[in-house]
PDB file of C-alpha atoms in Angstrom:
ATOM      1  CA  UNK A 278      11.140 121.299 -13.083  1.00  0.00           C
ATOM      2  CA  UNK A 279      14.715 120.027 -13.470  1.00  0.00           C
ATOM      3  CA  UNK A 280      15.625 122.978 -15.694  1.00  0.00           C
ATOM      4  CA  UNK A 281      14.260 125.854 -13.586  1.00  0.00           C
ATOM      5  CA  UNK A 282      15.224 124.510 -10.129  1.00  0.00           C
ATOM      6  CA  UNK A 283      17.921 121.797 -10.392  1.00  0.00           C
ATOM      7  CA  UNK A 284      18.802 122.174  -6.694  1.00  0.00           C
ATOM      8  CA  UNK A 285      15.296 121.163  -5.636  1.00  0.00           C
ATOM      9  CA  UNK A 286      14.508 118.420  -8.170  1.00  0.00           C
ATOM     10  CA  UNK A 287      17.263 115.781  -8.338  1.00  0.00           C
ATOM     11  CA  UNK A 288      15.667 113.136 -10.596  1.00  0.00           C
ATOM     12  CA  UNK A 289      12.429 112.155 -12.365  1.00  0.00           C
ATOM     13  CA  UNK A 290      11.053 110.178  -9.393  1.00  0.00           C
ATOM     14  CA  UNK A 291      12.240 112.771  -6.894  1.00  0.00           C
ATOM     15  CA  UNK A 292      10.487 115.452  -8.959  1.00  0.00           C
ATOM     16  CA  UNK A 293       7.215 113.474  -8.995  1.00  0.00           C
ATOM     17  CA  UNK A 294       7.308 112.877  -5.221  1.00  0.00           C
ATOM     18  CA  UNK A 295       8.063 116.539  -4.376  1.00  0.00           C
ATOM     19  CA  UNK A 296       5.284 117.762  -6.696  1.00  0.00           C
ATOM     20  CA  UNK A 297       2.791 115.300  -5.180  1.00  0.00           C
ATOM     21  CA  UNK A 298       3.777 116.321  -1.634  1.00  0.00           C
ATOM     22  CA  UNK A 299       3.546 120.052  -2.302  1.00  0.00           C
ATOM     23  CA  UNK A 300       0.605 120.302  -4.725  1.00  0.00           C
ATOM     24  CA  UNK A 301      -1.071 116.875  -4.676  1.00  0.00           C
ATOM     25  CA  UNK A 302      -2.249 115.129  -7.837  1.00  0.00           C
ATOM     26  CA  UNK A 303      -3.437 118.492  -9.213  1.00  0.00           C
ATOM     27  CA  UNK A 304       0.193 119.645  -9.260  1.00  0.00           C
ATOM     28  CA  UNK A 305       1.048 117.083 -11.953  1.00  0.00           C
ATOM     29  CA  UNK A 306      -1.605 118.598 -14.228  1.00  0.00           C
ATOM     30  CA  UNK A 307      -0.624 122.214 -13.597  1.00  0.00           C
ATOM     31  CA  UNK A 308      -0.562 124.255 -16.791  1.00  0.00           C
ATOM     32  CA  UNK A 309      -2.496 121.635 -18.805  1.00  0.00           C
ATOM     33  CA  UNK A 310      -4.719 124.204 -20.582  1.00  0.00           C
ATOM     34  CA  UNK A 311      -1.973 126.361 -22.172  1.00  0.00           C
ATOM     35  CA  UNK A 312      -0.029 123.165 -22.931  1.00  0.00           C
ATOM     36  CA  UNK A 313      -3.013 121.575 -24.709  1.00  0.00           C
ATOM     37  CA  UNK A 314      -4.096 124.719 -26.596  1.00  0.00           C
ATOM     38  CA  UNK A 315      -0.552 125.818 -27.456  1.00  0.00           C
ATOM     39  CA  UNK A 316       0.698 122.490 -28.745  1.00  0.00           C
ATOM     40  CA  UNK A 317      -2.555 121.823 -30.620  1.00  0.00           C
ATOM     41  CA  UNK A 318      -2.148 125.123 -32.486  1.00  0.00           C
ATOM     42  CA  UNK A 319       1.533 124.456 -33.044  1.00  0.00           C
ATOM     43  CA  UNK A 320       0.925 120.900 -34.291  1.00  0.00           C
ATOM     44  CA  UNK A 321      -1.755 122.038 -36.715  1.00  0.00           C
ATOM     45  CA  UNK A 322       0.528 124.719 -38.160  1.00  0.00           C
ATOM     46  CA  UNK A 323       3.604 122.479 -38.158  1.00  0.00           C
ATOM     47  CA  UNK A 324       2.160 119.478 -40.003  1.00  0.00           C
ATOM     48  CA  UNK A 325      -0.068 121.596 -42.254  1.00  0.00           C
ATOM     49  CA  UNK A 326       2.628 124.043 -43.343  1.00  0.00           C
ATOM     50  CA  UNK A 327       5.158 121.205 -43.742  1.00  0.00           C
ATOM     51  CA  UNK A 328       3.022 119.626 -46.461  1.00  0.00           C
ATOM     52  CA  UNK A 329       2.554 123.046 -48.106  1.00  0.00           C
ATOM     53  CA  UNK A 330       6.268 123.944 -48.078  1.00  0.00           C
ATOM     54  CA  UNK A 331       7.299 120.440 -49.169  1.00  0.00           C
ATOM     55  CA  UNK A 332       5.127 120.716 -52.289  1.00  0.00           C
ATOM     56  CA  UNK A 333       6.233 124.334 -52.891  1.00  0.00           C
ATOM     57  CA  UNK A 334       9.971 123.584 -52.645  1.00  0.00           C
ATOM     58  CA  UNK A 335       9.577 120.337 -54.603  1.00  0.00           C
ATOM     59  CA  UNK A 336       7.954 122.251 -57.481  1.00  0.00           C
ATOM     60  CA  UNK A 337      10.840 124.740 -57.421  1.00  0.00           C
ATOM     61  CA  UNK A 338      13.483 121.977 -57.492  1.00  0.00           C
ATOM     62  CA  UNK A 339      11.887 119.717 -60.107  1.00  0.00           C
ATOM     63  CA  UNK A 340      11.421 115.933 -59.944  1.00  0.00           C
ATOM     64  CA  UNK A 341      15.077 114.870 -60.243  1.00  0.00           C
ATOM     65  CA  UNK A 342      16.503 117.402 -57.782  1.00  0.00           C
ATOM     66  CA  UNK A 343      13.673 116.675 -55.339  1.00  0.00           C
ATOM     67  CA  UNK A 344      14.917 113.076 -55.157  1.00  0.00           C
ATOM     68  CA  UNK A 345      18.628 113.947 -55.055  1.00  0.00           C
ATOM     69  CA  UNK A 346      18.177 116.716 -52.458  1.00  0.00           C
ATOM     70  CA  UNK A 347      15.295 115.147 -50.540  1.00  0.00           C
ATOM     71  CA  UNK A 348      16.943 115.450 -47.098  1.00  0.00           C
ATOM     72  CA  UNK A 349      17.597 119.166 -47.700  1.00  0.00           C
ATOM     73  CA  UNK A 350      13.991 119.499 -48.877  1.00  0.00           C
ATOM     74  CA  UNK A 351      12.687 117.926 -45.639  1.00  0.00           C
ATOM     75  CA  UNK A 352      14.936 120.220 -43.575  1.00  0.00           C
ATOM     76  CA  UNK A 353      13.914 123.404 -45.423  1.00  0.00           C
ATOM     77  CA  UNK A 354      10.183 122.600 -45.436  1.00  0.00           C
ATOM     78  CA  UNK A 355      10.120 121.688 -41.732  1.00  0.00           C
ATOM     79  CA  UNK A 356      12.146 124.776 -40.709  1.00  0.00           C
ATOM     80  CA  UNK A 357       9.782 127.052 -42.652  1.00  0.00           C
ATOM     81  CA  UNK A 358       6.723 125.381 -41.107  1.00  0.00           C
ATOM     82  CA  UNK A 359       8.103 125.606 -37.560  1.00  0.00           C
ATOM     83  CA  UNK A 360       8.886 129.316 -37.904  1.00  0.00           C
ATOM     84  CA  UNK A 361       5.156 130.042 -38.207  1.00  0.00           C
ATOM     85  CA  UNK A 362       4.068 127.300 -35.788  1.00  0.00           C
ATOM     86  CA  UNK A 363       6.134 128.845 -32.973  1.00  0.00           C
ATOM     87  CA  UNK A 364       4.449 132.213 -33.385  1.00  0.00           C
ATOM     88  CA  UNK A 365       1.202 130.376 -32.580  1.00  0.00           C
ATOM     89  CA  UNK A 366       2.774 128.478 -29.650  1.00  0.00           C
ATOM     90  CA  UNK A 367       4.757 131.270 -27.906  1.00  0.00           C
ATOM     91  CA  UNK A 368       1.922 132.917 -25.892  1.00  0.00           C
ATOM     92  CA  UNK A 369       0.680 129.585 -24.499  1.00  0.00           C
ATOM     93  CA  UNK A 370       4.225 128.389 -23.713  1.00  0.00           C
ATOM     94  CA  UNK A 371       4.887 131.602 -21.755  1.00  0.00           C
ATOM     95  CA  UNK A 372       1.682 131.093 -19.717  1.00  0.00           C
ATOM     96  CA  UNK A 373       2.454 127.419 -19.088  1.00  0.00           C
ATOM     97  CA  UNK A 374       5.945 128.099 -17.762  1.00  0.00           C
ATOM     98  CA  UNK A 375       4.714 130.968 -15.574  1.00  0.00           C
ATOM     99  CA  UNK A 376       1.959 128.770 -14.033  1.00  0.00           C
ATOM    100  CA  UNK A 377       4.266 125.805 -13.462  1.00  0.00           C
ATOM    101  CA  UNK A 378       7.352 127.598 -12.160  1.00  0.00           C
ATOM    102  CA  UNK A 379       6.039 130.553 -10.137  1.00  0.00           C
ATOM    103  CA  UNK A 380       3.994 129.255  -7.180  1.00  0.00           C
ATOM    104  CA  UNK A 381       1.068 131.533  -6.347  1.00  0.00           C
ATOM    105  CA  UNK A 382       1.341 133.580  -9.562  1.00  0.00           C
ATOM    106  CA  UNK A 383      -1.692 131.994 -11.246  1.00  0.00           C
ATOM    107  CA  UNK A 384      -3.421 128.619 -11.318  1.00  0.00           C
ATOM    108  CA  UNK A 385      -5.329 128.831 -14.617  1.00  0.00           C
ATOM    109  CA  UNK A 386      -4.817 130.211 -18.118  1.00  0.00           C
ATOM    110  CA  UNK A 387      -7.716 132.650 -17.658  1.00  0.00           C
ATOM    111  CA  UNK A 388      -6.006 134.054 -14.584  1.00  0.00           C
ATOM    112  CA  UNK A 389      -2.462 134.013 -15.965  1.00  0.00           C
ATOM    113  CA  UNK A 390      -2.827 135.617 -19.434  1.00  0.00           C
ATOM    114  CA  UNK A 391      -4.540 138.897 -18.340  1.00  0.00           C
ATOM    115  CA  UNK A 392      -2.093 139.248 -15.418  1.00  0.00           C
ATOM    116  CA  UNK A 393       0.945 138.844 -17.681  1.00  0.00           C
ATOM    117  CA  UNK A 394      -0.495 141.334 -20.190  1.00  0.00           C
ATOM    118  CA  UNK A 395      -1.228 143.897 -17.451  1.00  0.00           C
ATOM    119  CA  UNK A 396       2.304 143.616 -16.020  1.00  0.00           C
ATOM    120  CA  UNK A 397       4.452 143.400 -19.165  1.00  0.00           C
ATOM    121  CA  UNK A 398       2.193 144.019 -22.182  1.00  0.00           C
ATOM    122  CA  UNK A 399       2.166 141.935 -25.361  1.00  0.00           C
ATOM    123  CA  UNK A 400       5.954 141.385 -25.122  1.00  0.00           C
ATOM    124  CA  UNK A 401       5.365 139.052 -22.139  1.00  0.00           C
ATOM    125  CA  UNK A 402       3.950 136.431 -24.536  1.00  0.00           C
ATOM    126  CA  UNK A 403       6.646 136.759 -27.207  1.00  0.00           C
ATOM    127  CA  UNK A 404       9.873 137.420 -25.289  1.00  0.00           C
ATOM    128  CA  UNK A 405      10.553 133.684 -25.482  1.00  0.00           C
ATOM    129  CA  UNK A 406       9.865 133.355 -29.231  1.00  0.00           C
ATOM    130  CA  UNK A 407      13.528 133.650 -30.360  1.00  0.00           C
ATOM    131  CA  UNK A 408      14.804 130.973 -27.941  1.00  0.00           C
ATOM    132  CA  UNK A 409      11.677 129.012 -28.887  1.00  0.00           C
ATOM    133  CA  UNK A 410      12.813 129.154 -32.532  1.00  0.00           C
ATOM    134  CA  UNK A 411      16.303 128.113 -31.344  1.00  0.00           C
ATOM    135  CA  UNK A 412      14.758 125.099 -29.625  1.00  0.00           C
ATOM    136  CA  UNK A 413      11.921 124.156 -31.962  1.00  0.00           C
ATOM    137  CA  UNK A 414      13.371 124.750 -35.447  1.00  0.00           C
ATOM    138  CA  UNK A 415      16.339 122.336 -35.000  1.00  0.00           C
ATOM    139  CA  UNK A 416      13.939 119.975 -33.176  1.00  0.00           C
ATOM    140  CA  UNK A 417      11.416 120.004 -36.039  1.00  0.00           C
ATOM    141  CA  UNK A 418      14.085 119.758 -38.730  1.00  0.00           C
ATOM    142  CA  UNK A 419      15.382 116.636 -36.973  1.00  0.00           C
ATOM    143  CA  UNK A 420      11.847 115.350 -36.377  1.00  0.00           C
ATOM    144  CA  UNK A 421      10.741 115.484 -40.011  1.00  0.00           C
ATOM    145  CA  UNK A 422      14.017 114.715 -41.799  1.00  0.00           C
ATOM    146  CA  UNK A 423      14.891 111.845 -39.422  1.00  0.00           C
ATOM    147  CA  UNK A 424      11.351 110.458 -39.673  1.00  0.00           C
ATOM    148  CA  UNK A 425      11.264 110.577 -43.486  1.00  0.00           C
ATOM    149  CA  UNK A 426      14.694 108.956 -43.873  1.00  0.00           C
ATOM    150  CA  UNK A 427      13.984 106.355 -41.148  1.00  0.00           C
ATOM    151  CA  UNK A 428      10.746 105.311 -42.880  1.00  0.00           C
ATOM    152  CA  UNK A 429      12.691 105.020 -46.138  1.00  0.00           C
ATOM    153  CA  UNK A 430      15.418 102.916 -44.428  1.00  0.00           C
ATOM    154  CA  UNK A 431      12.909 100.656 -42.613  1.00  0.00           C
ATOM    155  CA  UNK A 432      11.117  99.762 -45.850  1.00  0.00           C
ATOM    156  CA  UNK A 433      14.440  99.272 -47.628  1.00  0.00           C
ATOM    157  CA  UNK A 434      16.356  97.222 -45.029  1.00  0.00           C
ATOM    158  CA  UNK A 435      13.954  95.952 -42.324  1.00  0.00           C
ATOM    159  CA  UNK A 436      10.440  95.384 -43.692  1.00  0.00           C
ATOM    160  CA  UNK A 437      10.594  92.217 -45.836  1.00  0.00           C
ATOM    161  CA  UNK A 438       8.134  93.457 -48.496  1.00  0.00           C
ATOM    162  CA  UNK A 439       7.375  96.712 -50.374  1.00  0.00           C
ATOM    163  CA  UNK A 440       5.054  99.243 -48.703  1.00  0.00           C
ATOM    164  CA  UNK A 441       2.408  98.639 -51.369  1.00  0.00           C
ATOM    165  CA  UNK A 442       2.105  95.017 -50.162  1.00  0.00           C
ATOM    166  CA  UNK A 443       1.907  95.958 -46.443  1.00  0.00           C
ATOM    167  CA  UNK A 444      -1.451  96.238 -44.707  1.00  0.00           C
ATOM    168  CA  UNK A 445      -2.523  99.623 -43.314  1.00  0.00           C
ATOM    169  CA  UNK A 446      -1.800  98.279 -39.801  1.00  0.00           C
ATOM    170  CA  UNK A 447       1.740  97.225 -40.739  1.00  0.00           C
ATOM    171  CA  UNK A 448       2.366 100.623 -42.319  1.00  0.00           C
ATOM    172  CA  UNK A 449       1.208 102.358 -39.123  1.00  0.00           C
ATOM    173  CA  UNK A 450       3.605 100.217 -37.031  1.00  0.00           C
ATOM    174  CA  UNK A 451       6.479 101.402 -39.261  1.00  0.00           C
ATOM    175  CA  UNK A 452       5.249 104.978 -38.771  1.00  0.00           C
ATOM    176  CA  UNK A 453       5.250 104.575 -34.962  1.00  0.00           C
ATOM    177  CA  UNK A 454       8.765 103.038 -34.839  1.00  0.00           C
ATOM    178  CA  UNK A 455      10.199 105.701 -37.154  1.00  0.00           C
ATOM    179  CA  UNK A 456       8.455 108.384 -35.077  1.00  0.00           C
ATOM    180  CA  UNK A 457      10.014 107.124 -31.829  1.00  0.00           C
ATOM    181  CA  UNK A 458      13.513 106.988 -33.333  1.00  0.00           C
ATOM    182  CA  UNK A 459      13.066 110.529 -34.658  1.00  0.00           C
ATOM    183  CA  UNK A 460      11.800 111.651 -31.229  1.00  0.00           C
ATOM    184  CA  UNK A 461      14.960 110.491 -29.432  1.00  0.00           C
ATOM    185  CA  UNK A 462      17.166 112.544 -31.757  1.00  0.00           C
ATOM    186  CA  UNK A 463      14.771 115.517 -31.458  1.00  0.00           C
ATOM    187  CA  UNK A 464      15.052 115.532 -27.673  1.00  0.00           C
ATOM    188  CA  UNK A 465      18.860 115.567 -27.764  1.00  0.00           C
ATOM    189  CA  UNK A 466      19.085 118.334 -30.388  1.00  0.00           C
ATOM    190  CA  UNK A 467      16.579 120.679 -28.729  1.00  0.00           C
ATOM    191  CA  UNK A 468      17.285 120.131 -25.024  1.00  0.00           C
ATOM    192  CA  UNK A 469      19.843 122.939 -24.375  1.00  0.00           C
ATOM    193  CA  UNK A 470      17.532 125.596 -25.861  1.00  0.00           C
ATOM    194  CA  UNK A 471      14.571 124.114 -23.962  1.00  0.00           C
ATOM    195  CA  UNK A 472      16.461 124.630 -20.696  1.00  0.00           C
ATOM    196  CA  UNK A 473      17.067 128.296 -21.604  1.00  0.00           C
ATOM    197  CA  UNK A 474      13.407 128.896 -22.575  1.00  0.00           C
ATOM    198  CA  UNK A 475      12.166 127.409 -19.293  1.00  0.00           C
ATOM    199  CA  UNK A 476      14.356 129.692 -17.167  1.00  0.00           C
ATOM    200  CA  UNK A 477      13.717 132.720 -19.405  1.00  0.00           C
ATOM    201  CA  UNK A 478       9.940 132.498 -19.096  1.00  0.00           C
ATOM    202  CA  UNK A 479      10.240 132.118 -15.317  1.00  0.00           C
ATOM    203  CA  UNK A 480      12.425 135.181 -14.777  1.00  0.00           C
ATOM    204  CA  UNK A 481      11.676 138.797 -15.619  1.00  0.00           C
ATOM    205  CA  UNK A 482      14.394 140.859 -17.300  1.00  0.00           C
ATOM    206  CA  UNK A 483      16.789 138.011 -18.162  1.00  0.00           C
ATOM    207  CA  UNK A 484      18.161 137.427 -21.671  1.00  0.00           C
ATOM    208  CA  UNK A 485      18.916 134.115 -23.393  1.00  0.00           C
ATOM    209  CA  UNK A 486      22.690 134.817 -23.318  1.00  0.00           C
ATOM    210  CA  UNK A 487      22.640 135.573 -19.549  1.00  0.00           C
ATOM    211  CA  UNK A 488      20.688 132.377 -18.801  1.00  0.00           C
ATOM    212  CA  UNK A 489      22.994 130.292 -21.005  1.00  0.00           C
ATOM    213  CA  UNK A 490      26.100 131.618 -19.210  1.00  0.00           C
ATOM    214  CA  UNK A 491      24.563 130.941 -15.799  1.00  0.00           C
ATOM    215  CA  UNK A 492      23.435 127.389 -16.605  1.00  0.00           C
ATOM    216  CA  UNK A 493      26.777 126.405 -18.098  1.00  0.00           C
ATOM    217  CA  UNK A 494      27.536 123.275 -20.206  1.00  0.00           C
ATOM    218  CA  UNK A 495      26.297 120.869 -17.505  1.00  0.00           C
ATOM    219  CA  UNK A 496      23.145 122.794 -16.571  1.00  0.00           C
ATOM    220  CA  UNK A 497      21.695 122.884 -20.092  1.00  0.00           C
ATOM    221  CA  UNK A 498      21.653 119.052 -20.215  1.00  0.00           C
ATOM    222  CA  UNK A 499      19.835 118.618 -16.886  1.00  0.00           C
ATOM    223  CA  UNK A 500      16.674 116.507 -17.246  1.00  0.00           C
ATOM    224  CA  UNK A 501      17.640 115.030 -20.648  1.00  0.00           C
ATOM    225  CA  UNK A 502      16.527 111.440 -19.819  1.00  0.00           C
ATOM    226  CA  UNK A 503      13.042 112.614 -18.819  1.00  0.00           C
ATOM    227  CA  UNK A 504      12.837 114.658 -22.039  1.00  0.00           C
ATOM    228  CA  UNK A 505      13.940 111.704 -24.213  1.00  0.00           C
ATOM    229  CA  UNK A 506      11.201 109.485 -22.726  1.00  0.00           C
ATOM    230  CA  UNK A 507       8.562 112.206 -23.110  1.00  0.00           C
ATOM    231  CA  UNK A 508       9.563 113.449 -26.578  1.00  0.00           C
ATOM    232  CA  UNK A 509      10.193 109.958 -28.000  1.00  0.00           C
ATOM    233  CA  UNK A 510       6.717 108.787 -27.001  1.00  0.00           C
ATOM    234  CA  UNK A 511       5.061 112.079 -27.963  1.00  0.00           C
ATOM    235  CA  UNK A 512       6.717 112.188 -31.410  1.00  0.00           C
ATOM    236  CA  UNK A 513       5.821 108.550 -32.117  1.00  0.00           C
ATOM    237  CA  UNK A 514       2.176 109.208 -31.150  1.00  0.00           C
ATOM    238  CA  UNK A 515       2.059 112.419 -33.223  1.00  0.00           C
ATOM    239  CA  UNK A 516       3.225 110.635 -36.365  1.00  0.00           C
ATOM    240  CA  UNK A 517       0.961 107.654 -35.640  1.00  0.00           C
ATOM    241  CA  UNK A 518      -2.122 109.888 -35.193  1.00  0.00           C
ATOM    242  CA  UNK A 519      -1.217 112.016 -38.221  1.00  0.00           C
ATOM    243  CA  UNK A 520      -0.804 108.959 -40.432  1.00  0.00           C
ATOM    244  CA  UNK A 521      -3.958 107.329 -38.986  1.00  0.00           C
ATOM    245  CA  UNK A 522      -5.996 110.441 -39.833  1.00  0.00           C
ATOM    246  CA  UNK A 523      -4.660 110.288 -43.392  1.00  0.00           C
ATOM    247  CA  UNK A 524      -5.631 106.593 -43.616  1.00  0.00           C
ATOM    248  CA  UNK A 525      -9.112 107.212 -42.147  1.00  0.00           C
ATOM    249  CA  UNK A 526      -9.946 110.128 -44.462  1.00  0.00           C
ATOM    250  CA  UNK A 527      -8.184 108.461 -47.411  1.00  0.00           C
ATOM    251  CA  UNK A 528      -5.850 111.412 -47.875  1.00  0.00           C
ATOM    252  CA  UNK A 529      -2.774 111.031 -50.120  1.00  0.00           C
ATOM    253  CA  UNK A 530       0.063 109.122 -48.434  1.00  0.00           C
ATOM    254  CA  UNK A 531       3.016 109.191 -50.835  1.00  0.00           C
ATOM    255  CA  UNK A 532       5.229 106.068 -50.704  1.00  0.00           C
ATOM    256  CA  UNK A 533       8.939 106.367 -49.810  1.00  0.00           C
ATOM    257  CA  UNK A 534      10.715 108.272 -52.609  1.00  0.00           C
ATOM    258  CA  UNK A 535      12.112 106.349 -55.562  1.00  0.00           C
ATOM    259  CA  UNK A 536      14.593 107.501 -58.155  1.00  0.00           C
ATOM    260  CA  UNK A 537      12.785 109.006 -61.196  1.00  0.00           C
ATOM    261  CA  UNK A 538      13.113 107.065 -64.470  1.00  0.00           C
ATOM    262  CA  UNK A 539      14.707 110.096 -66.174  1.00  0.00           C
ATOM    263  CA  UNK A 540      17.467 110.149 -63.532  1.00  0.00           C
ATOM    264  CA  UNK A 541      18.014 106.383 -63.845  1.00  0.00           C
ATOM    265  CA  UNK A 542      18.566 106.822 -67.576  1.00  0.00           C
ATOM    266  CA  UNK A 543      21.017 109.698 -66.997  1.00  0.00           C
ATOM    267  CA  UNK A 544      22.983 107.598 -64.531  1.00  0.00           C
ATOM    268  CA  UNK A 545      22.888 104.558 -66.818  1.00  0.00           C
ATOM    269  CA  UNK A 546      20.903 102.454 -64.367  1.00  0.00           C
ATOM    270  CA  UNK A 547      18.377 101.340 -66.989  1.00  0.00           C
ATOM    271  CA  UNK A 548      18.930  99.700 -70.326  1.00  0.00           C
TER     272      UNK A 548
END
């Protein structure tokens, strides 16, 4: 709302009140179907491919380099995963933005998708994929790398005992806190591109460069506080659910990385 019509929506509460006045309670849930389907598909691809690429790149680097270059590993694995996840998300994101920002265009996904295809063809669903990569790849790189390093730091400096001695509940609390911290940084990193994507999907014929010039330095940061609250909570819940599923199904949950014995010997850290 803030990004596509800053003149109309001045703040979070103002945006809520205008939406309620104009569309009622239903207006707050507008575009829920493409949002739910799109982000479910994206989340599945993102977390699934992240694990795959992390193992793949770790095998290529070897045990010692995996530890030494672990932040780079998290960044590379998450970027690779997000590239494919966004291809799954793009069509639903385009429908969501069209439903939410063009009054009268369509009210449901079933109505919106065929109409978009008839008017603009397949390109209608993927014209926002490049700015989506611009927004989501830095966002996901921050999300995974910041989360992994925050978990490591929390167990090292905050939690008074090793992870192996923590209960499953205590471990999940650490996951939630690390997820929220990661979410705040994610929101800041990805917000300018998110502003561009929102306007781009609303308007026909515009390019990312044209939108960026029109919004200017101030316009791209409009609505940042609302995004921080939303993304921080969402990211914390995503990591919490993901870790909870792993706990429930007894899937492998590697502990925070430790320096390999071979590297300790090389560095003279062991006798």
